[in-house]
PDB file of C-alpha atoms in Angstrom:
ATOM      1  CA  MET A   1      18.272   7.969  -8.404  1.00 66.00           C
ATOM      2  CA  THR A   2      21.769   6.194  -7.408  1.00 84.00           C
ATOM      3  CA  GLU A   3      21.377   2.978  -5.913  1.00 84.00           C
ATOM      4  CA  SER A   4      23.348   4.002  -2.667  1.00 89.00           C
ATOM      5  CA  LEU A   5      20.579   6.877  -2.251  1.00 92.00           C
ATOM      6  CA  ALA A   6      18.006   4.245  -3.026  1.00 90.00           C
ATOM      7  CA  ALA A   7      19.517   2.059  -0.373  1.00 91.00           C
ATOM      8  CA  VAL A   8      19.390   4.944   2.161  1.00 94.00           C
ATOM      9  CA  ILE A   9      15.460   5.310   1.538  1.00 95.00           C
ATOM     10  CA  LEU A  10      14.618   1.642   1.662  1.00 94.00           C
ATOM     11  CA  GLY A  11      16.596   1.424   4.609  1.00 94.00           C
ATOM     12  CA  ILE A  12      14.574   4.073   6.379  1.00 96.00           C
ATOM     13  CA  VAL A  13      11.307   2.609   5.239  1.00 95.00           C
ATOM     14  CA  GLU A  14      12.485  -0.876   6.349  1.00 93.00           C
ATOM     15  CA  GLY A  15      13.647   0.251   9.756  1.00 94.00           C
ATOM     16  CA  VAL A  16      10.748   2.508  10.617  1.00 94.00           C
ATOM     17  CA  THR A  17       8.040   0.158   9.633  1.00 94.00           C
ATOM     18  CA  GLU A  18       9.300  -3.349  10.204  1.00 90.00           C
ATOM     19  CA  PHE A  19       8.055  -3.550  13.698  1.00 91.00           C
ATOM     20  CA  LEU A  20       5.110  -1.035  13.080  1.00 93.00           C
ATOM     21  CA  PRO A  21       1.606  -2.869  12.448  1.00 94.00           C
ATOM     22  CA  VAL A  22       1.817  -1.283   9.020  1.00 94.00           C
ATOM     23  CA  SER A  23       3.813  -3.729   6.833  1.00 91.00           C
ATOM     24  CA  SER A  24       7.430  -3.168   6.124  1.00 90.00           C
ATOM     25  CA  THR A  25       7.094  -5.226   3.060  1.00 85.00           C
ATOM     26  CA  GLY A  26       4.299  -3.396   1.550  1.00 88.00           C
ATOM     27  CA  HIS A  27       6.107  -0.200   2.094  1.00 91.00           C
ATOM     28  CA  LEU A  28       9.000  -1.435   0.506  1.00 90.00           C
ATOM     29  CA  ILE A  29       7.355  -2.681  -2.610  1.00 87.00           C
ATOM     30  CA  LEU A  30       5.396   0.437  -2.975  1.00 89.00           C
ATOM     31  CA  VAL A  31       8.450   2.903  -2.570  1.00 92.00           C
ATOM     32  CA  GLY A  32      10.533   0.532  -4.563  1.00 89.00           C
ATOM     33  CA  HIS A  33       8.032   1.174  -7.574  1.00 88.00           C
ATOM     34  CA  LEU A  34       7.940   4.826  -6.811  1.00 89.00           C
ATOM     35  CA  ILE A  35      11.724   4.954  -7.133  1.00 89.00           C
ATOM     36  CA  GLY A  36      12.302   2.342 -10.009  1.00 87.00           C
ATOM     37  CA  PHE A  37      13.831   0.004  -7.796  1.00 84.00           C
ATOM     38  CA  THR A  38      12.118  -3.262  -8.815  1.00 81.00           C
ATOM     39  CA  GLY A  39      12.664  -6.501  -9.883  1.00 80.00           C
ATOM     40  CA  GLU A  40      14.219 -10.076  -8.637  1.00 79.00           C
ATOM     41  CA  LYS A  41      17.244  -8.296  -7.218  1.00 81.00           C
ATOM     42  CA  ALA A  42      15.304  -5.583  -5.581  1.00 82.00           C
ATOM     43  CA  ASP A  43      12.900  -8.078  -3.966  1.00 79.00           C
ATOM     44  CA  SER A  44      15.746  -9.746  -2.478  1.00 81.00           C
ATOM     45  CA  PHE A  45      17.665  -6.503  -1.299  1.00 85.00           C
ATOM     46  CA  ASP A  46      14.216  -5.668   0.661  1.00 84.00           C
ATOM     47  CA  VAL A  47      14.432  -8.902   2.637  1.00 82.00           C
ATOM     48  CA  ILE A  48      18.414  -8.720   3.232  1.00 83.00           C
ATOM     49  CA  ILE A  49      18.422  -5.717   4.704  1.00 88.00           C
ATOM     50  CA  GLN A  50      15.731  -6.727   7.275  1.00 88.00           C
ATOM     51  CA  LEU A  51      19.079  -8.066   9.215  1.00 89.00           C
ATOM     52  CA  GLY A  52      19.578  -4.660  10.314  1.00 91.00           C
ATOM     53  CA  ALA A  53      16.033  -4.387  11.815  1.00 92.00           C
ATOM     54  CA  ILE A  54      16.747  -7.539  13.657  1.00 92.00           C
ATOM     55  CA  LEU A  55      19.770  -6.641  15.133  1.00 94.00           C
ATOM     56  CA  ALA A  56      18.133  -3.464  16.613  1.00 94.00           C
ATOM     57  CA  VAL A  57      15.780  -5.582  18.237  1.00 94.00           C
ATOM     58  CA  VAL A  58      18.777  -7.787  19.561  1.00 94.00           C
ATOM     59  CA  CYS A  59      20.248  -4.706  20.964  1.00 95.00           C
ATOM     60  CA  LEU A  60      17.231  -3.394  22.591  1.00 93.00           C
ATOM     61  CA  TYR A  61      16.287  -6.831  24.427  1.00 94.00           C
ATOM     62  CA  TRP A  62      19.641  -8.179  24.646  1.00 94.00           C
ATOM     63  CA  ARG A  63      19.083  -9.118  28.394  1.00 93.00           C
ATOM     64  CA  ARG A  64      15.960 -11.414  26.935  1.00 92.00           C
ATOM     65  CA  PHE A  65      18.209 -13.121  24.438  1.00 94.00           C
ATOM     66  CA  TRP A  66      21.357 -13.631  26.671  1.00 94.00           C
ATOM     67  CA  TRP A  67      18.863 -15.643  28.961  1.00 94.00           C
ATOM     68  CA  LEU A  68      17.929 -17.738  26.535  1.00 93.00           C
ATOM     69  CA  VAL A  69      21.361 -19.431  26.501  1.00 91.00           C
ATOM     70  CA  SER A  70      21.987 -18.250  30.257  1.00 90.00           C
ATOM     71  CA  PRO A  71      18.847 -18.923  32.089  1.00 89.00           C
ATOM     72  CA  LYS A  72      17.565 -17.123  34.973  1.00 85.00           C
ATOM     73  CA  PRO A  73      15.595 -19.084  37.641  1.00 83.00           C
ATOM     74  CA  LEU A  74      13.308 -16.259  38.338  1.00 80.00           C
ATOM     75  CA  HIS A  75      12.475 -15.682  34.679  1.00 87.00           C
ATOM     76  CA  ALA A  76      10.316 -18.332  32.816  1.00 90.00           C
ATOM     77  CA  PHE A  77      11.170 -16.919  29.268  1.00 93.00           C
ATOM     78  CA  SER A  78      14.906 -18.235  29.430  1.00 93.00           C
ATOM     79  CA  GLY A  79      16.590 -21.281  28.639  1.00 94.00           C
ATOM     80  CA  ILE A  80      15.208 -24.164  27.146  1.00 95.00           C
ATOM     81  CA  ARG A  81      11.621 -22.907  27.928  1.00 95.00           C
ATOM     82  CA  GLY A  82      12.064 -19.755  26.246  1.00 95.00           C
ATOM     83  CA  LEU A  83      13.784 -21.329  23.294  1.00 96.00           C
ATOM     84  CA  TRP A  84      10.906 -23.763  22.881  1.00 96.00           C
ATOM     85  CA  LEU A  85       8.632 -20.981  22.933  1.00 97.00           C
ATOM     86  CA  LEU A  86      10.152 -19.126  20.228  1.00 96.00           C
ATOM     87  CA  PHE A  87      10.229 -22.391  18.106  1.00 96.00           C
ATOM     88  CA  LEU A  88       6.555 -22.887  18.327  1.00 97.00           C
ATOM     89  CA  THR A  89       6.014 -19.441  17.379  1.00 96.00           C
ATOM     90  CA  SER A  90       8.472 -19.405  14.441  1.00 94.00           C
ATOM     91  CA  LEU A  91       7.239 -23.168  13.213  1.00 95.00           C
ATOM     92  CA  PRO A  92       3.975 -22.386  11.270  1.00 94.00           C
ATOM     93  CA  MET A  93       5.125 -19.620   9.249  1.00 92.00           C
ATOM     94  CA  GLY A  94       8.590 -21.493   8.541  1.00 89.00           C
ATOM     95  CA  LEU A  95       7.012 -24.587   7.261  1.00 91.00           C
ATOM     96  CA  LEU A  96       3.995 -22.419   5.205  1.00 91.00           C
ATOM     97  CA  GLY A  97       6.858 -20.071   3.740  1.00 85.00           C
ATOM     98  CA  LEU A  98       9.204 -22.592   2.569  1.00 84.00           C
ATOM     99  CA  ILE A  99       6.263 -23.896   0.541  1.00 87.00           C
ATOM    100  CA  ALA A 100       4.921 -20.787  -0.292  1.00 83.00           C
ATOM    101  CA  ARG A 101       7.937 -18.489  -0.807  1.00 76.00           C
ATOM    102  CA  LYS A 102       7.934 -18.592  -4.901  1.00 78.00           C
ATOM    103  CA  THR A 103       4.035 -18.245  -5.293  1.00 84.00           C
ATOM    104  CA  VAL A 104       4.025 -15.137  -2.984  1.00 83.00           C
ATOM    105  CA  LYS A 105       7.057 -13.540  -4.879  1.00 76.00           C
ATOM    106  CA  ALA A 106       5.715 -14.255  -7.946  1.00 78.00           C
ATOM    107  CA  HIS A 107       1.819 -13.072  -7.445  1.00 79.00           C
ATOM    108  CA  LEU A 108       1.674 -11.012  -4.513  1.00 82.00           C
ATOM    109  CA  PHE A 109       4.523  -8.501  -4.777  1.00 81.00           C
ATOM    110  CA  ASN A 110       2.606  -5.849  -6.666  1.00 85.00           C
ATOM    111  CA  PRO A 111       0.955  -2.590  -5.298  1.00 88.00           C
ATOM    112  CA  THR A 112      -2.424  -3.752  -5.687  1.00 89.00           C
ATOM    113  CA  SER A 113      -1.924  -6.643  -3.490  1.00 91.00           C
ATOM    114  CA  VAL A 114      -0.436  -4.333  -1.167  1.00 91.00           C
ATOM    115  CA  ALA A 115      -2.957  -2.078  -1.003  1.00 92.00           C
ATOM    116  CA  LEU A 116      -5.503  -4.749  -0.512  1.00 94.00           C
ATOM    117  CA  ALA A 117      -3.578  -6.484   2.117  1.00 94.00           C
ATOM    118  CA  LEU A 118      -3.279  -2.934   4.024  1.00 96.00           C
ATOM    119  CA  ALA A 119      -7.174  -2.568   4.000  1.00 96.00           C
ATOM    120  CA  VAL A 120      -8.045  -5.901   5.013  1.00 96.00           C
ATOM    121  CA  GLY A 121      -5.575  -5.853   7.871  1.00 96.00           C
ATOM    122  CA  ALA A 122      -6.724  -2.177   8.935  1.00 97.00           C
ATOM    123  CA  LEU A 123     -10.482  -3.595   9.346  1.00 96.00           C
ATOM    124  CA  MET A 124      -9.072  -6.563  11.511  1.00 96.00           C
ATOM    125  CA  ILE A 125      -7.563  -4.024  13.545  1.00 96.00           C
ATOM    126  CA  PHE A 126     -10.411  -2.109  14.078  1.00 96.00           C
ATOM    127  CA  TRP A 127     -12.563  -5.429  15.018  1.00 95.00           C
ATOM    128  CA  VAL A 128      -9.813  -6.816  17.614  1.00 94.00           C
ATOM    129  CA  GLU A 129      -9.718  -3.081  19.105  1.00 92.00           C
ATOM    130  CA  ARG A 130     -13.669  -3.203  19.552  1.00 90.00           C
ATOM    131  CA  ARG A 131     -13.419  -6.586  21.067  1.00 83.00           C
ATOM    132  CA  LYS A 132     -13.989  -7.026  24.836  1.00 64.00           C
ATOM    133  CA  THR A 133     -10.978  -9.529  25.426  1.00 71.00           C
ATOM    134  CA  ARG A 134      -9.955  -9.969  29.224  1.00 83.00           C
ATOM    135  CA  ASP A 135      -6.261  -9.862  29.528  1.00 90.00           C
ATOM    136  CA  ARG A 136      -4.903 -13.030  30.957  1.00 93.00           C
ATOM    137  CA  TYR A 137      -0.950 -12.554  30.030  1.00 94.00           C
ATOM    138  CA  TYR A 138       0.963  -9.643  31.128  1.00 94.00           C
ATOM    139  CA  SER A 139       4.260 -10.441  30.997  1.00 94.00           C
ATOM    140  CA  LEU A 140       7.024 -12.624  28.791  1.00 94.00           C
ATOM    141  CA  ASP A 141       7.215 -15.108  31.720  1.00 94.00           C
ATOM    142  CA  GLU A 142       3.729 -15.767  31.838  1.00 95.00           C
ATOM    143  CA  MET A 143       3.690 -16.954  28.122  1.00 95.00           C
ATOM    144  CA  THR A 144       2.502 -20.298  27.564  1.00 96.00           C
ATOM    145  CA  PRO A 145       3.013 -22.884  24.672  1.00 96.00           C
ATOM    146  CA  GLY A 146      -0.479 -22.618  23.668  1.00 96.00           C
ATOM    147  CA  LEU A 147      -0.208 -18.776  23.276  1.00 97.00           C
ATOM    148  CA  ALA A 148       3.416 -18.989  21.568  1.00 97.00           C
ATOM    149  CA  LEU A 149       1.643 -21.397  18.720  1.00 97.00           C
ATOM    150  CA  GLY A 150      -1.377 -19.294  18.476  1.00 97.00           C
ATOM    151  CA  ILE A 151       0.697 -16.227  17.833  1.00 97.00           C
ATOM    152  CA  GLY A 152       2.833 -18.133  15.196  1.00 96.00           C
ATOM    153  CA  CYS A 153      -0.314 -19.401  13.288  1.00 96.00           C
ATOM    154  CA  PHE A 154      -1.581 -15.573  13.285  1.00 96.00           C
ATOM    155  CA  GLN A 155       1.818 -14.751  12.097  1.00 94.00           C
ATOM    156  CA  CYS A 156       1.328 -16.792   8.722  1.00 94.00           C
ATOM    157  CA  LEU A 157      -1.040 -14.077   7.551  1.00 93.00           C
ATOM    158  CA  SER A 158       2.116 -11.523   7.290  1.00 90.00           C
ATOM    159  CA  LEU A 159       3.025 -13.796   4.330  1.00 90.00           C
ATOM    160  CA  TRP A 160       0.609 -11.674   2.321  1.00 91.00           C
ATOM    161  CA  PRO A 161       2.455  -8.449   1.514  1.00 89.00           C
ATOM    162  CA  GLY A 162       0.735  -5.568   3.058  1.00 91.00           C
ATOM    163  CA  PHE A 163      -0.661  -7.597   5.689  1.00 93.00           C
ATOM    164  CA  SER A 164       2.356  -6.677   8.162  1.00 93.00           C
ATOM    165  CA  ARG A 165       3.740  -9.496  10.435  1.00 92.00           C
ATOM    166  CA  SER A 166       3.682  -7.077  13.286  1.00 94.00           C
ATOM    167  CA  ALA A 167      -0.078  -6.101  13.036  1.00 95.00           C
ATOM    168  CA  ALA A 168      -0.729  -9.936  12.609  1.00 96.00           C
ATOM    169  CA  THR A 169       1.104 -11.178  15.886  1.00 96.00           C
ATOM    170  CA  ILE A 170       0.073  -8.376  17.954  1.00 96.00           C
ATOM    171  CA  MET A 171      -3.768  -8.868  16.961  1.00 95.00           C
ATOM    172  CA  GLY A 172      -3.209 -12.476  17.400  1.00 95.00           C
ATOM    173  CA  GLY A 173      -1.737 -12.051  20.756  1.00 95.00           C
ATOM    174  CA  MET A 174      -4.505  -9.566  22.282  1.00 95.00           C
ATOM    175  CA  LEU A 175      -7.144 -12.170  20.848  1.00 94.00           C
ATOM    176  CA  LEU A 176      -5.543 -14.806  22.798  1.00 95.00           C
ATOM    177  CA  GLY A 177      -5.580 -12.941  26.109  1.00 94.00           C
ATOM    178  CA  ALA A 178      -2.150 -11.257  25.883  1.00 95.00           C
ATOM    179  CA  LYS A 179      -2.212  -7.553  26.903  1.00 93.00           C
ATOM    180  CA  ARG A 180      -1.393  -5.132  24.184  1.00 92.00           C
ATOM    181  CA  SER A 181       1.770  -4.364  25.513  1.00 92.00           C
ATOM    182  CA  LEU A 182       2.912  -7.967  25.950  1.00 95.00           C
ATOM    183  CA  ALA A 183       1.837  -8.725  22.235  1.00 95.00           C
ATOM    184  CA  ALA A 184       3.559  -5.808  20.955  1.00 94.00           C
ATOM    185  CA  GLU A 185       6.919  -7.155  23.031  1.00 94.00           C
ATOM    186  CA  TYR A 186       6.687 -10.125  21.900  1.00 95.00           C
ATOM    187  CA  SER A 187       6.261  -9.277  18.321  1.00 94.00           C
ATOM    188  CA  PHE A 188       9.585  -7.834  18.318  1.00 93.00           C
ATOM    189  CA  ILE A 189      11.232 -10.644  20.106  1.00 95.00           C
ATOM    190  CA  GLY A 190       9.436 -13.666  18.418  1.00 93.00           C
ATOM    191  CA  ALA A 191      10.032 -12.008  14.795  1.00 91.00           C
ATOM    192  CA  VAL A 192      14.003 -12.452  15.394  1.00 93.00           C
ATOM    193  CA  PRO A 193      14.774 -16.449  14.911  1.00 91.00           C
ATOM    194  CA  LEU A 194      12.055 -16.340  11.515  1.00 87.00           C
ATOM    195  CA  MET A 195      13.300 -13.070  10.222  1.00 87.00           C
ATOM    196  CA  PHE A 196      16.966 -14.060  10.726  1.00 88.00           C
ATOM    197  CA  ALA A 197      16.556 -17.562   9.128  1.00 87.00           C
ATOM    198  CA  ALA A 198      14.480 -15.972   6.223  1.00 81.00           C
ATOM    199  CA  THR A 199      17.059 -13.333   5.461  1.00 84.00           C
ATOM    200  CA  LEU A 200      19.879 -16.076   5.478  1.00 84.00           C
ATOM    201  CA  TYR A 201      17.878 -18.302   3.280  1.00 82.00           C
ATOM    202  CA  ASP A 202      16.561 -15.586   1.030  1.00 79.00           C
ATOM    203  CA  PHE A 203      20.396 -14.512   0.572  1.00 79.00           C
ATOM    204  CA  TYR A 204      21.469 -18.088  -0.039  1.00 81.00           C
ATOM    205  CA  LYS A 205      18.811 -18.578  -2.672  1.00 79.00           C
ATOM    206  CA  SER A 206      19.513 -15.256  -4.393  1.00 80.00           C
ATOM    207  CA  ALA A 207      23.283 -14.893  -3.812  1.00 77.00           C
ATOM    208  CA  HIS A 208      23.932 -15.206  -7.496  1.00 78.00           C
ATOM    209  CA  LEU A 209      22.161 -11.895  -8.482  1.00 80.00           C
ATOM    210  CA  PHE A 210      24.328  -9.656  -6.180  1.00 79.00           C
ATOM    211  CA  SER A 211      28.275  -8.992  -7.346  1.00 79.00           C
ATOM    212  CA  ALA A 212      30.880  -7.754  -4.905  1.00 79.00           C
ATOM    213  CA  ASP A 213      30.184  -4.277  -6.403  1.00 78.00           C
ATOM    214  CA  ASP A 214      26.556  -4.728  -4.510  1.00 80.00           C
ATOM    215  CA  LEU A 215      27.828  -4.897  -0.818  1.00 84.00           C
ATOM    216  CA  GLY A 216      28.542  -1.416  -0.588  1.00 88.00           C
ATOM    217  CA  VAL A 217      24.676  -0.638  -1.347  1.00 88.00           C
ATOM    218  CA  LEU A 218      23.638  -3.807   0.884  1.00 88.00           C
ATOM    219  CA  GLY A 219      25.725  -2.474   3.691  1.00 91.00           C
ATOM    220  CA  ILE A 220      24.324   1.203   3.766  1.00 93.00           C
ATOM    221  CA  GLY A 221      20.759  -0.473   3.519  1.00 92.00           C
ATOM    222  CA  PHE A 222      21.652  -2.600   6.387  1.00 92.00           C
ATOM    223  CA  VAL A 223      23.186   0.233   8.783  1.00 95.00           C
ATOM    224  CA  VAL A 224      20.272   2.889   7.952  1.00 96.00           C
ATOM    225  CA  SER A 225      17.725   0.135   8.620  1.00 95.00           C
ATOM    226  CA  PHE A 226      19.675  -1.021  12.073  1.00 95.00           C
ATOM    227  CA  VAL A 227      19.369   2.817  13.317  1.00 96.00           C
ATOM    228  CA  SER A 228      15.897   3.473  11.831  1.00 96.00           C
ATOM    229  CA  ALA A 229      14.469   0.597  13.720  1.00 95.00           C
ATOM    230  CA  LEU A 230      16.245   1.385  16.923  1.00 95.00           C
ATOM    231  CA  ILE A 231      14.371   4.626  17.052  1.00 95.00           C
ATOM    232  CA  ALA A 232      10.951   3.260  15.666  1.00 94.00           C
ATOM    233  CA  VAL A 233      11.082   0.326  18.140  1.00 93.00           C
ATOM    234  CA  LYS A 234      11.737   2.353  21.325  1.00 92.00           C
ATOM    235  CA  ALA A 235       8.778   4.991  20.018  1.00 93.00           C
ATOM    236  CA  PHE A 236       6.220   2.094  19.316  1.00 93.00           C
ATOM    237  CA  ILE A 237       7.012   0.737  23.132  1.00 90.00           C
ATOM    238  CA  VAL A 238       6.098   3.961  24.541  1.00 90.00           C
ATOM    239  CA  LEU A 239       3.073   4.538  22.011  1.00 91.00           C
ATOM    240  CA  VAL A 240       1.517   1.144  22.769  1.00 89.00           C
ATOM    241  CA  GLN A 241       1.215   1.910  26.354  1.00 86.00           C
ATOM    242  CA  ARG A 242      -0.733   5.041  25.865  1.00 88.00           C
ATOM    243  CA  ILE A 243      -2.947   4.575  22.679  1.00 89.00           C
ATOM    244  CA  THR A 244      -4.778   1.654  20.597  1.00 92.00           C
ATOM    245  CA  LEU A 245      -3.636   0.276  17.315  1.00 94.00           C
ATOM    246  CA  ARG A 246      -6.435   2.354  15.565  1.00 95.00           C
ATOM    247  CA  PRO A 247      -4.074   5.515  14.401  1.00 95.00           C
ATOM    248  CA  PHE A 248      -2.280   2.681  12.486  1.00 96.00           C
ATOM    249  CA  ALA A 249      -5.409   1.104  10.713  1.00 96.00           C
ATOM    250  CA  TRP A 250      -6.712   4.696   9.983  1.00 97.00           C
ATOM    251  CA  TYR A 251      -3.116   5.288   8.106  1.00 96.00           C
ATOM    252  CA  ARG A 252      -3.500   1.832   6.431  1.00 96.00           C
ATOM    253  CA  LEU A 253      -6.824   2.627   5.203  1.00 96.00           C
ATOM    254  CA  ALA A 254      -5.491   6.095   3.865  1.00 96.00           C
ATOM    255  CA  LEU A 255      -2.856   4.423   2.215  1.00 95.00           C
ATOM    256  CA  ALA A 256      -4.316   1.669   0.591  1.00 95.00           C
ATOM    257  CA  GLY A 257      -7.030   4.298  -0.708  1.00 94.00           C
ATOM    258  CA  ALA A 258      -4.370   6.097  -1.959  1.00 93.00           C
ATOM    259  CA  VAL A 259      -2.737   3.374  -4.180  1.00 91.00           C
ATOM    260  CA  PHE A 260      -6.190   2.103  -5.400  1.00 89.00           C
ATOM    261  CA  PHE A 261      -7.012   5.624  -6.894  1.00 87.00           C
ATOM    262  CA  PHE A 262      -3.877   7.422  -7.475  1.00 82.00           C
ATOM    263  CA  TRP A 263      -1.355   4.712  -8.248  1.00 80.00           C
ATOM    264  CA  PRO A 264      -0.512   4.555 -12.220  1.00 72.00           C
ATOM    265  CA  LYS A 265      -2.488   1.446 -13.541  1.00 60.00           C
TER     266      LYS A 265
END
């Protein structure tokens, strides 16, 4: 398989799974092993093409991001307050990620670890959906510092590849009183600062692994990731207003079982 074709496949996987509660990192690790795209360079490629998915969210929610620098009096999630909420959400995982980045890459970027994280995350989804938590927050403008920080703490679970950042933040939001649709929407928006910083940091740390010849492959992964994420986020916004997260949990369990029982040992 050529590197260009691998970039297309991984770009699709990244874009489709990044904002769904199924773990993009986990899928990238599994698919990367299947197509023989592994190693330190491949791990960094997976992180770098996230930038395409990030920009897809910025395009879809461009008004909300614009209001962060051009405040709207009638919208509480704007200006300094909106930036402060995003900072609180990003802080816990940002600090923990800096400390644990090398350890995570060294020990958890493997199919067995991913399968276990998929299964644990699925069981947590079932548990959260069964809880009778009363919704207290319905829109971004009702977000509070406590809710933002709490979601940020739950986001730390996604350092375990396969758990899913989206699943962690959506479940965290729901447990803390956010309506499912709000938890999903904030999961998209709240991911942008942290993912953008993590992508740039990873590229800085791993730039020596790439040459000028790799820019084309990175570009392909970026563009495909961007387009795929646009489609996936729009579809998920519609779905999350109509269904629970249980179908995603069943998918996670099926995939975890397939990896445990059929993955070459």
